[in-house]
Structures are given as structure tokens and as C-alpha cells.
Short mmCIF file of C-alpha atoms and ligand atoms in Angstrom, two decimals:
data_model
loop_
_atom_site.label_atom_id
_atom_site.label_comp_id
_atom_site.label_asym_id
_atom_site.label_seq_id
_atom_site.Cartn_x
_atom_site.Cartn_y
_atom_site.Cartn_z
CA MET A 731 83.05 -17.08 16.04
CA SER A 732 82.30 -20.35 14.46
CA SER A 733 82.23 -22.41 11.29
CA ILE A 734 78.84 -23.66 10.09
CA LYS A 735 77.92 -26.96 8.51
CA LEU A 736 74.52 -27.70 6.99
CA VAL A 737 73.89 -31.40 6.31
CA ASN A 738 70.95 -32.48 4.10
CA LEU A 739 68.98 -29.52 5.39
CA ARG A 740 65.40 -29.51 4.14
CA LYS A 741 62.39 -27.34 4.82
CA GLU A 742 58.85 -28.00 3.69
CA PHE A 743 55.90 -25.67 4.17
CA LYS A 744 53.05 -28.12 3.49
CA GLU A 745 53.44 -28.93 -0.22
CA VAL A 746 56.09 -26.23 -0.84
CA VAL A 747 59.69 -27.44 -0.61
CA ALA A 748 61.47 -24.21 0.33
CA VAL A 749 64.92 -25.81 0.74
CA GLU A 750 65.95 -29.18 -0.63
CA GLU A 751 68.73 -31.30 0.93
CA LEU A 752 71.15 -28.42 1.33
CA ASN A 753 74.78 -29.33 2.07
CA LEU A 754 77.08 -26.39 2.75
CA GLU A 755 80.08 -25.60 4.89
CA PHE A 756 81.22 -22.08 5.80
CA GLY A 757 84.64 -21.69 7.41
CA ASN A 758 85.34 -19.82 10.62
CA GLY A 759 85.83 -16.12 9.82
CA GLU A 760 84.52 -16.52 6.29
CA PHE A 761 82.27 -14.01 4.54
CA ALA A 762 79.74 -16.08 2.59
CA ALA A 763 76.79 -15.02 0.45
CA LEU A 764 73.53 -16.87 -0.23
CA LEU A 765 72.55 -15.67 -3.68
CA GLY A 766 69.50 -16.35 -5.80
CA PRO A 767 66.24 -14.98 -7.15
CA SER A 768 63.21 -14.23 -5.00
CA GLY A 769 61.66 -17.36 -3.49
CA CYS A 770 64.75 -19.58 -3.91
CA GLY A 771 64.97 -20.35 -0.19
CA LYS A 772 67.61 -17.89 1.06
CA SER A 773 65.64 -16.46 3.99
CA THR A 774 64.34 -19.88 4.98
CA THR A 775 67.94 -21.13 5.14
CA MET A 776 68.95 -18.17 7.32
CA ASN A 777 65.95 -18.70 9.57
CA MET A 778 66.90 -22.34 10.05
CA ILE A 779 70.49 -21.40 10.91
CA SER A 780 69.28 -18.89 13.49
CA GLY A 781 66.72 -21.32 14.88
CA LEU A 782 63.75 -19.05 14.08
CA GLU A 783 62.50 -21.79 11.77
CA GLN A 784 62.76 -25.51 12.56
CA GLN A 785 64.06 -27.61 9.64
CA THR A 786 61.91 -30.51 8.44
CA THR A 787 64.98 -32.79 8.25
CA GLY A 788 68.76 -32.41 8.32
CA ASP A 789 71.38 -31.12 10.71
CA ILE A 790 73.02 -27.82 11.55
CA TYR A 791 76.44 -27.67 13.20
CA PHE A 792 78.21 -24.62 14.63
CA GLY A 793 81.79 -25.81 14.78
CA ASP A 794 81.51 -29.44 16.00
CA LYS A 795 78.34 -28.79 17.98
CA LEU A 796 74.98 -29.99 16.65
CA VAL A 797 72.58 -27.09 17.28
CA ASN A 798 69.30 -28.62 15.99
CA ASP A 799 67.73 -28.47 19.44
CA VAL A 800 69.41 -25.30 20.70
CA PRO A 801 66.80 -22.49 21.01
CA PRO A 802 67.42 -19.33 18.92
CA GLY A 803 68.35 -17.21 21.93
CA GLU A 804 71.15 -19.62 22.87
CA ARG A 805 72.68 -20.12 19.42
CA GLY A 806 74.74 -16.94 19.57
CA VAL A 807 73.53 -15.68 16.21
CA GLY A 808 73.36 -11.98 15.32
CA PHE A 809 70.71 -11.07 12.75
CA VAL A 810 70.37 -7.89 10.69
CA PHE A 811 67.37 -7.49 8.36
CA GLN A 812 66.43 -5.15 5.55
CA ASN A 813 64.12 -3.31 7.96
CA TYR A 814 66.51 -2.18 10.66
CA ALA A 815 64.32 -1.96 13.75
CA ILE A 816 66.17 0.60 15.81
CA PHE A 817 64.64 2.63 18.63
CA THR A 818 64.34 6.13 17.18
CA HIS A 819 63.65 7.74 20.58
CA MET A 820 66.92 6.44 22.06
CA SER A 821 70.50 7.60 21.62
CA VAL A 822 72.91 5.73 19.37
CA ALA A 823 74.73 4.42 22.47
CA ASP A 824 71.52 3.14 24.09
CA ASN A 825 70.50 1.46 20.87
CA ILE A 826 73.82 -0.33 20.48
CA GLY A 827 73.94 -1.30 24.16
CA PHE A 828 70.28 -2.40 24.33
CA GLY A 829 70.88 -6.17 24.19
CA LEU A 830 73.72 -5.96 26.73
CA LYS A 831 71.45 -4.09 29.13
CA VAL A 832 68.70 -6.70 28.72
CA HIS A 833 71.31 -9.34 29.58
CA LYS A 834 72.16 -7.34 32.72
CA THR A 835 75.76 -6.73 31.66
CA PRO A 836 77.60 -4.43 34.11
CA PRO A 837 77.40 -0.74 33.00
CA GLU A 838 81.19 -0.31 32.67
CA GLU A 839 81.35 -3.29 30.34
CA ILE A 840 78.40 -1.98 28.30
CA HIS A 841 80.18 1.36 28.01
CA ARG A 842 83.42 -0.24 26.84
CA ARG A 843 81.82 -2.62 24.32
CA VAL A 844 79.49 0.04 22.87
CA LYS A 845 82.45 2.39 22.44
CA ASP A 846 84.54 -0.28 20.71
CA VAL A 847 81.78 -1.24 18.30
CA ALA A 848 80.88 2.41 17.59
CA THR A 849 84.54 3.13 16.78
CA LEU A 850 84.66 0.15 14.41
CA LEU A 851 81.50 1.37 12.68
CA GLN A 852 82.76 4.96 12.60
CA LEU A 853 79.86 6.07 14.79
CA GLY A 854 82.13 7.06 17.69
CA ASN A 855 81.28 10.76 17.53
CA MET A 856 77.53 10.13 17.31
CA LEU A 857 77.00 8.09 20.48
CA LYS A 858 74.95 10.75 22.22
CA GLN A 859 72.85 11.64 19.20
CA ASN A 860 69.22 10.65 18.92
CA ALA A 861 69.11 7.62 16.58
CA GLY A 862 65.95 8.96 14.89
CA ARG A 863 67.95 11.88 13.47
CA LEU A 864 70.59 9.77 11.74
CA SER A 865 70.92 9.25 8.00
CA ILE A 866 69.54 5.95 6.71
CA ASN A 867 72.99 4.40 6.29
CA ASP A 868 74.02 5.40 9.84
CA MET A 869 70.76 3.89 11.13
CA GLN A 870 71.64 0.65 9.37
CA LYS A 871 75.11 0.84 10.96
CA VAL A 872 73.45 1.18 14.37
CA ALA A 873 71.40 -1.96 13.62
CA ILE A 874 74.61 -3.77 12.69
CA GLY A 875 76.29 -2.44 15.85
CA ARG A 876 73.46 -3.66 18.05
CA SER A 877 73.96 -7.22 16.81
CA MET A 878 77.74 -6.97 16.74
CA VAL A 879 78.08 -5.79 20.34
CA MET A 880 76.58 -9.11 21.48
CA GLU A 881 79.70 -10.78 20.00
CA PRO A 882 77.73 -13.39 18.08
CA ARG A 883 79.33 -16.63 16.93
CA ILE A 884 77.71 -16.11 13.56
CA PHE A 885 76.39 -13.00 11.94
CA LEU A 886 73.48 -13.31 9.49
CA LEU A 887 72.51 -10.38 7.26
CA ASP A 888 69.34 -10.67 5.18
CA GLU A 889 69.34 -8.09 2.34
CA PRO A 890 70.39 -5.39 4.83
CA PHE A 891 71.08 -2.69 2.26
CA SER A 892 68.17 -3.08 -0.14
CA ASN A 893 66.38 -0.01 1.28
CA LEU A 894 69.39 2.23 0.69
CA ASP A 895 70.06 4.44 -2.31
CA ALA A 896 72.53 3.07 -4.85
CA SER A 897 75.40 5.30 -3.65
CA PHE A 898 74.85 4.44 0.04
CA ARG A 899 74.59 0.78 -0.87
CA PHE A 900 77.94 0.97 -2.58
CA TYR A 901 79.45 2.73 0.44
CA MET A 902 77.92 0.25 2.91
CA ARG A 903 79.20 -2.74 0.94
CA GLY A 904 82.72 -1.39 1.35
CA GLU A 905 82.12 -0.67 5.03
CA LEU A 906 80.76 -4.15 5.75
CA LYS A 907 83.67 -5.76 3.96
CA ARG A 908 86.09 -3.64 6.01
CA ILE A 909 84.32 -4.51 9.27
CA GLN A 910 84.30 -8.21 8.41
CA ARG A 911 88.01 -8.14 7.58
CA GLU A 912 88.86 -6.33 10.81
CA THR A 913 86.70 -8.53 13.07
CA LYS A 914 87.12 -11.82 11.16
CA GLN A 915 83.50 -12.45 12.05
CA THR A 916 81.79 -15.40 10.32
CA MET A 917 79.13 -13.70 8.21
CA ILE A 918 76.43 -14.99 5.91
CA TYR A 919 74.91 -12.39 3.69
CA VAL A 920 71.66 -12.97 1.78
CA THR A 921 71.12 -11.15 -1.49
CA HIS A 922 69.48 -11.48 -4.88
CA ASP A 923 72.04 -9.00 -6.29
CA GLN A 924 74.94 -10.81 -7.92
CA VAL A 925 77.15 -7.70 -7.89
CA GLU A 926 76.73 -7.43 -4.12
CA ALA A 927 77.65 -11.10 -3.63
CA MET A 928 80.56 -10.99 -6.08
CA SER A 929 82.05 -7.81 -4.63
CA MET A 930 81.91 -8.79 -0.95
CA ALA A 931 81.88 -12.53 -0.37
CA ASP A 932 84.76 -15.00 -0.06
CA LYS A 933 82.37 -17.78 -1.06
CA ILE A 934 78.99 -17.72 -2.77
CA ALA A 935 76.21 -20.32 -2.60
CA VAL A 936 73.91 -19.87 -5.60
CA MET A 937 70.38 -21.23 -5.09
CA ASP A 938 67.34 -21.69 -7.31
CA PHE A 939 63.98 -23.20 -6.32
CA GLY A 940 65.39 -24.36 -3.00
CA VAL A 941 68.25 -26.25 -4.65
CA LEU A 942 71.94 -25.36 -4.33
CA GLN A 943 73.27 -24.74 -7.85
CA GLN A 944 76.92 -24.03 -7.07
CA PHE A 945 79.14 -23.14 -4.14
CA GLY A 946 82.52 -21.56 -4.72
CA THR A 947 84.62 -18.42 -4.79
CA PRO A 948 83.38 -15.52 -6.95
CA ASP A 949 86.09 -16.37 -9.52
CA GLU A 950 85.09 -20.04 -9.67
CA ILE A 951 81.45 -19.19 -10.11
CA TYR A 952 82.09 -16.58 -12.79
CA ASN A 953 84.70 -18.53 -14.75
CA TYR A 954 83.44 -22.08 -14.29
CA PRO A 955 79.64 -22.04 -13.92
CA ASN A 956 78.21 -25.51 -13.26
CA ASN A 957 75.06 -24.96 -15.27
CA THR A 958 73.11 -22.53 -17.43
CA PHE A 959 71.28 -21.08 -14.42
CA VAL A 960 74.52 -19.97 -12.73
CA ALA A 961 76.05 -18.90 -16.05
CA ASN A 962 73.05 -16.70 -16.75
CA PHE A 963 72.60 -15.35 -13.22
CA ILE A 964 76.21 -14.25 -12.68
CA GLY A 965 77.77 -11.54 -14.80
CA SER A 966 76.44 -8.43 -16.45
CA PRO A 967 75.45 -8.23 -19.26
CA ALA A 968 74.29 -11.85 -19.02
CA MET A 969 76.06 -14.65 -20.87
CA ASN A 970 75.11 -15.20 -24.53
CA PHE A 971 73.70 -18.64 -25.39
CA LEU A 972 73.45 -20.37 -28.78
CA ASP A 973 71.76 -23.72 -29.44
CA CYS A 974 74.26 -25.95 -31.20
CA GLU A 975 74.91 -29.52 -32.22
CA PHE A 976 78.12 -31.47 -32.35
CA LYS A 977 79.67 -32.71 -35.60
CA GLN A 978 82.87 -34.58 -36.22
CA GLU A 979 84.85 -34.85 -39.42
CA GLY A 980 87.96 -36.96 -39.12
CA ASP A 981 89.88 -35.68 -36.12
CA THR A 982 88.08 -32.34 -36.06
CA GLY A 983 85.15 -31.82 -33.72
CA TYR A 984 83.05 -28.71 -33.93
CA LEU A 985 79.79 -27.23 -32.74
CA ILE A 986 77.46 -25.84 -35.35
CA GLN A 987 74.81 -23.24 -34.55
CA LYS A 988 71.32 -24.73 -35.07
CA ASN A 989 69.86 -21.37 -35.87
CA GLY A 990 72.51 -20.35 -38.39
CA ALA A 991 75.86 -21.42 -39.72
CA SER A 992 78.38 -20.34 -37.12
CA LEU A 993 80.99 -22.84 -36.02
CA ILE A 994 83.13 -23.40 -32.98
CA ILE A 995 86.11 -25.70 -33.38
CA LEU A 996 86.63 -27.74 -30.23
CA ASP A 997 89.90 -28.65 -28.57
CA ASP A 998 90.68 -32.39 -28.46
CA ARG A 999 89.72 -32.77 -24.82
CA ARG A 1000 86.22 -31.39 -25.26
CA ARG A 1001 85.79 -33.13 -28.60
CA GLY A 1002 86.53 -36.39 -26.76
CA LEU A 1003 84.09 -35.60 -23.94
CA ILE A 1004 81.23 -34.58 -26.21
CA SER A 1005 81.69 -37.30 -28.83
CA GLN A 1006 81.28 -39.98 -26.15
CA ARG A 1007 77.94 -38.77 -24.87
CA SER A 1008 74.42 -39.19 -26.11
CA GLY A 1009 72.47 -35.99 -26.78
CA ALA A 1010 75.31 -34.34 -28.72
CA GLU A 1011 72.69 -32.85 -31.01
CA ASN A 1012 71.27 -30.81 -28.12
CA LEU A 1013 73.95 -28.54 -26.75
CA LYS A 1014 74.03 -24.96 -25.60
CA VAL A 1015 77.10 -22.82 -26.10
CA GLY A 1016 77.62 -19.98 -23.63
CA ILE A 1017 80.04 -17.11 -24.10
CA ARG A 1018 80.24 -13.94 -22.05
CA PRO A 1019 79.74 -10.56 -23.75
CA GLN A 1020 83.17 -9.54 -22.40
CA HIS A 1021 84.82 -12.44 -24.24
CA LEU A 1022 83.59 -11.53 -27.72
CA VAL A 1023 85.26 -8.92 -29.93
CA ALA A 1024 83.16 -7.15 -32.59
CA ARG A 1025 84.86 -5.40 -35.53
CA SER A 1026 83.49 -3.49 -38.48
CA GLN A 1027 86.22 -4.89 -40.74
CA GLN A 1028 87.09 -8.51 -41.23
CA ASN A 1029 90.11 -9.69 -39.33
CA GLY A 1030 91.97 -12.69 -40.83
CA SER A 1031 90.66 -15.02 -38.13
CA SER A 1032 87.14 -13.63 -37.72
CA GLY A 1033 84.86 -16.49 -36.77
CA TRP A 1034 81.32 -15.19 -36.96
CA GLN A 1035 79.41 -12.56 -38.87
CA GLY A 1036 76.18 -10.75 -38.04
CA ASN A 1037 74.12 -7.59 -38.26
CA THR A 1038 74.07 -4.85 -35.64
CA PHE A 1039 70.54 -4.31 -34.38
CA PHE A 1040 71.05 -2.25 -31.22
CA VAL A 1041 73.89 -0.17 -29.76
CA GLU A 1042 74.08 0.90 -26.10
CA PRO A 1043 76.72 3.61 -25.48
CA LEU A 1044 77.42 3.49 -21.74
CA GLY A 1045 80.23 6.03 -21.45
CA SER A 1046 83.12 3.77 -20.48
CA LYS A 1047 82.06 1.03 -22.93
CA THR A 1048 79.53 0.25 -25.64
CA ILE A 1049 77.31 -2.82 -25.68
CA VAL A 1050 76.82 -3.85 -29.29
CA HIS A 1051 73.91 -6.20 -30.04
CA VAL A 1052 74.48 -8.34 -33.09
CA ARG A 1053 72.16 -10.91 -34.68
CA VAL A 1054 74.19 -13.96 -35.66
CA GLY A 1055 72.08 -16.49 -37.53
CA GLY A 1056 68.90 -16.50 -35.44
CA ASP A 1057 70.64 -15.69 -32.15
CA ASP A 1058 71.05 -12.26 -30.56
CA LEU A 1059 74.46 -11.66 -29.02
CA GLN A 1060 75.63 -8.87 -26.74
CA ILE A 1061 79.25 -7.80 -27.08
CA VAL A 1062 81.05 -5.51 -24.63
CA SER A 1063 83.08 -3.21 -26.86
CA PRO A 1064 85.36 -0.18 -26.41
CA ALA A 1065 83.49 3.11 -25.86
CA ASP A 1066 84.35 4.39 -29.35
CA HIS A 1067 83.10 1.31 -31.19
CA ARG A 1068 79.71 2.52 -32.42
CA PRO A 1069 78.57 0.59 -35.50
CA ALA A 1070 75.45 1.84 -37.25
CA ILE A 1071 72.23 -0.17 -37.00
CA GLY A 1072 72.27 -2.74 -39.78
CA GLU A 1073 76.07 -2.61 -40.13
CA ASN A 1074 77.87 -5.90 -40.55
CA GLN A 1075 80.10 -7.04 -37.67
CA TRP A 1076 82.82 -9.69 -37.60
CA ILE A 1077 83.11 -11.43 -34.26
CA ASP A 1078 86.17 -13.05 -32.74
CA PHE A 1079 86.63 -15.04 -29.57
CA SER A 1080 88.95 -17.55 -28.02
CA SER A 1081 87.53 -21.06 -27.63
CA ASP A 1082 89.03 -21.03 -24.10
CA TYR A 1083 86.09 -18.84 -23.11
CA VAL A 1084 83.43 -21.05 -24.64
CA HIS A 1085 81.22 -22.95 -22.18
CA VAL A 1086 79.30 -25.97 -23.41
CA PHE A 1087 76.15 -27.16 -21.64
CA ASP A 1088 73.75 -30.05 -22.09
CA SER A 1089 70.55 -28.34 -23.32
CA GLU A 1090 68.26 -30.72 -21.47
CA THR A 1091 69.86 -30.79 -18.03
CA GLY A 1092 71.60 -27.41 -18.27
CA GLN A 1093 74.74 -29.03 -16.80
CA VAL A 1094 78.14 -27.95 -18.05
CA ILE A 1095 80.28 -30.34 -20.09
CA ARG A 1096 83.80 -29.66 -18.91
P1 LIG B 1201 63.01 -13.43 -1.10
O1 LIG B 1201 64.30 -12.95 -1.70
O2 LIG B 1201 61.80 -13.00 -1.89
O3 LIG B 1201 62.89 -13.16 0.37
P2 LIG B 1201 63.92 -16.11 -0.58
O4 LIG B 1201 64.93 -16.61 -1.54
O5 LIG B 1201 64.40 -15.62 0.73
O6 LIG B 1201 62.98 -15.04 -1.27
P3 LIG B 1201 62.14 -17.77 0.97
O7 LIG B 1201 61.49 -16.59 1.61
O8 LIG B 1201 63.06 -18.58 1.79
O9 LIG B 1201 62.88 -17.32 -0.37
O10 LIG B 1201 60.98 -18.70 0.38
C1 LIG B 1201 61.24 -19.95 -0.25
C2 LIG B 1201 59.91 -20.59 -0.63
O11 LIG B 1201 59.21 -20.95 0.56
C3 LIG B 1201 58.98 -19.66 -1.40
O12 LIG B 1201 58.26 -20.45 -2.32
C4 LIG B 1201 58.05 -19.13 -0.32
O13 LIG B 1201 56.80 -18.78 -0.86
C5 LIG B 1201 57.96 -20.32 0.61
N1 LIG B 1201 57.73 -19.91 2.02
C6 LIG B 1201 58.59 -19.20 2.80
N2 LIG B 1201 58.08 -19.03 4.03
C7 LIG B 1201 56.88 -19.67 4.04
C8 LIG B 1201 55.86 -19.86 5.04
N3 LIG B 1201 56.01 -19.40 6.27
N4 LIG B 1201 54.78 -20.57 4.68
C9 LIG B 1201 54.62 -21.07 3.44
N5 LIG B 1201 55.55 -20.94 2.45
C10 LIG B 1201 56.66 -20.24 2.75
#
């Protein structure tokens, strides 16, 4: 097992820059996720780590060792893909032990290691079964087992569960997390599904167009997004955004909605930060649907007002869509809050949950 350090890692495919000066460090035994939309450079990054793809520039370290020139077969990397290529004519045991056999490992050792891995994966009672007869999630476990039995220094998983049904995917996420905790294996998991990354990983690297947008714990990324891309990509329903400009009257600084009349009073610290910058007329306010409260009656402190234009009853909660000025806001509300279409709503929030971004760069002002 090993830590990984990527230093100014870059990959070009002719004129396409797939990965741009990527700097990342994953600790030994850490479960990290590479998260981002299709084409953002996740698989290319994984391929460079494994050595299947040569980087254009930059360095890759496993622990203290520079592995730029180490061939893929000698890097000690285990790889599991979305399309688990298992041998359907072989038994589960032969599948898991395949790599060990190729490496001419003594049969008693193969037997012991296959048994240990199968037990960990809860496949212990299926070792003699034909792998072609397994359920899809057990097949994917066999694929994981086949990599795991080689005791890789680093385990890379590229969207391994995207072929599974939603319920199996949920089950396999839990299983993988359990296996990672028990083995303390350094794992990097590629996904475009933010729920998958948030629910499993210790650290998440969010990428877009080959550029790292943020690297942090799930809590850091959710609560303190660096920019509008991360703010929008993480969390469901997505964060609400309003275009605003900054105004100051005496000691009071506030943001006023461009597309309406709603106000947000700023605390002194943020007032200070925003008043000192140029471009204060072009700001974006972000607030999560979970951090707004919609009421059908006015509460003494109600900040904003708008009209209900859509209501989504989801059983455990209701998503109420309210038009405030010219902006459409989603508000996660209790299940029994079901305003009629067209009904007026008063909206409250705490300014602690308000994120302010520069509209042009998308960067947070914090
Ligand atoms: P997905 O989730 O769809 O697999 P990804 O985030 O893994 O996407 P990559 O597959 O790494 O993204 O691709 C990053 C960029 O590099 C894309 O623009 C892609 O078209 C391009 N690319 C990847 N591999 C090659 C290649 N072999 N030749 C040319 N361009 C490539």
C-alpha cells in the first residue's frame, strides 16, 4: 500500500488537453474519488497513474518513489473497470487466483490468498461455482477479488458499478467501503456520480475540463465550495443561484438581486471583503435548497417573497419551486408543506449559508 503524489501532471492528445497541470496527493490507506462530468479527464488521470498512458509532462510518485518510467506491470496497481472482464467458463476460485497462477505462485499460497480474499468479499461459499452463473454484483466482486488478491500497492476503480441496478449499486457501495476500511487499501475511485463520491470517499478531487476544481473532504466540498462549478455539481437538488450586486449604505453592506428586489444583509467580514474589490456589481449568490425555509404565512423575519410555480412531493420531503423576482428557487420543505401553484411563499434563511461568488471567474469570495 502506498501514498500517491501527482505533480504538475499533464496529458495532451494532439490539440486536446485532457489533464492540465494536476497536483494531488492521496494518503496511504485513503479512499479518494475523482469526480466530474464526462470528458473531464478522470480516466486519463487513472491511466497515467497505472502507467497505461504516458503523461505529456509531470511526475507521479508512489510513496517517495518516482514511477514515471516504471512499466505498468511493475507499478503494483490493481485496476477494476466498469466492464468486469471475468472468465465465465472458470470457477470463482480460478478467476480470483488467475493472476497468481500466471505469476507462478505456489498452489498452496494461491489457495490461501484466494480463500482470504473470497472471505473478505463474502464469496467464500461460492468458490467452486461457475463464475458465469453468478449475479452481476457477485461477478463484479469477483473482478474486484482478482485485482485484490495480487495485493496491489494502489487500487484504481473506474466507474465499477455503473452497469449495476440502483439497488445493487447501493449495496456494492457499502461493500466497497467496508472492504476498504478492513484492508486499509489505498483506493482511487472514478465516478461522475456525486452521491457515490460523497458517500464513500475520504477525499474528493472534483475536475472539469481537465482542471482540478477542488480537493477536500466531502464536508469541505459541500459546505465550502471553491467556485460555482463545484457548488452546482455537488448536492441534490442543485444549489440555487441569484445574480446580485453589492450596495453599501453607511455601515451596512447588502447584496441586491439584479432580477428583482430581494436583499441579503452581509456580515461585516464579507462586507469588508466585497467592498474592497472591483466587480462588486457582478456577483452570484448561492444558497442550497436545504438551507431555505418556505412558509405560506409571513414570519416576522421573512426575507424574501415569491410565487409557487411547481411542487414536487417526494414522500419524505417536498421540493417547492418558487419564483423570486426573475429567479427560480428550489426549496427542500417538509413532506406536508404543499402550497398550491400560484400561492405566495415567504422565504427565510440564515446568511451563514449564503455563498457569494464572482460572476465572471466563478470563484468564491470567502
Ligand atoms: P468519461 O466519464 O466519459 O469516461 P473522463 O472524465 O474519464 O470521461 P477522459 O476519458 O479522461 O474523461 O477524457 C478527457 C478528454 O480527453 C476528453 O476530451 C476525451 O475526448 C479526450 N481523450 C481521451 N482519450 C483520448 C485519446 N486516446 N485520444 C484523443 N483524445 C482522448
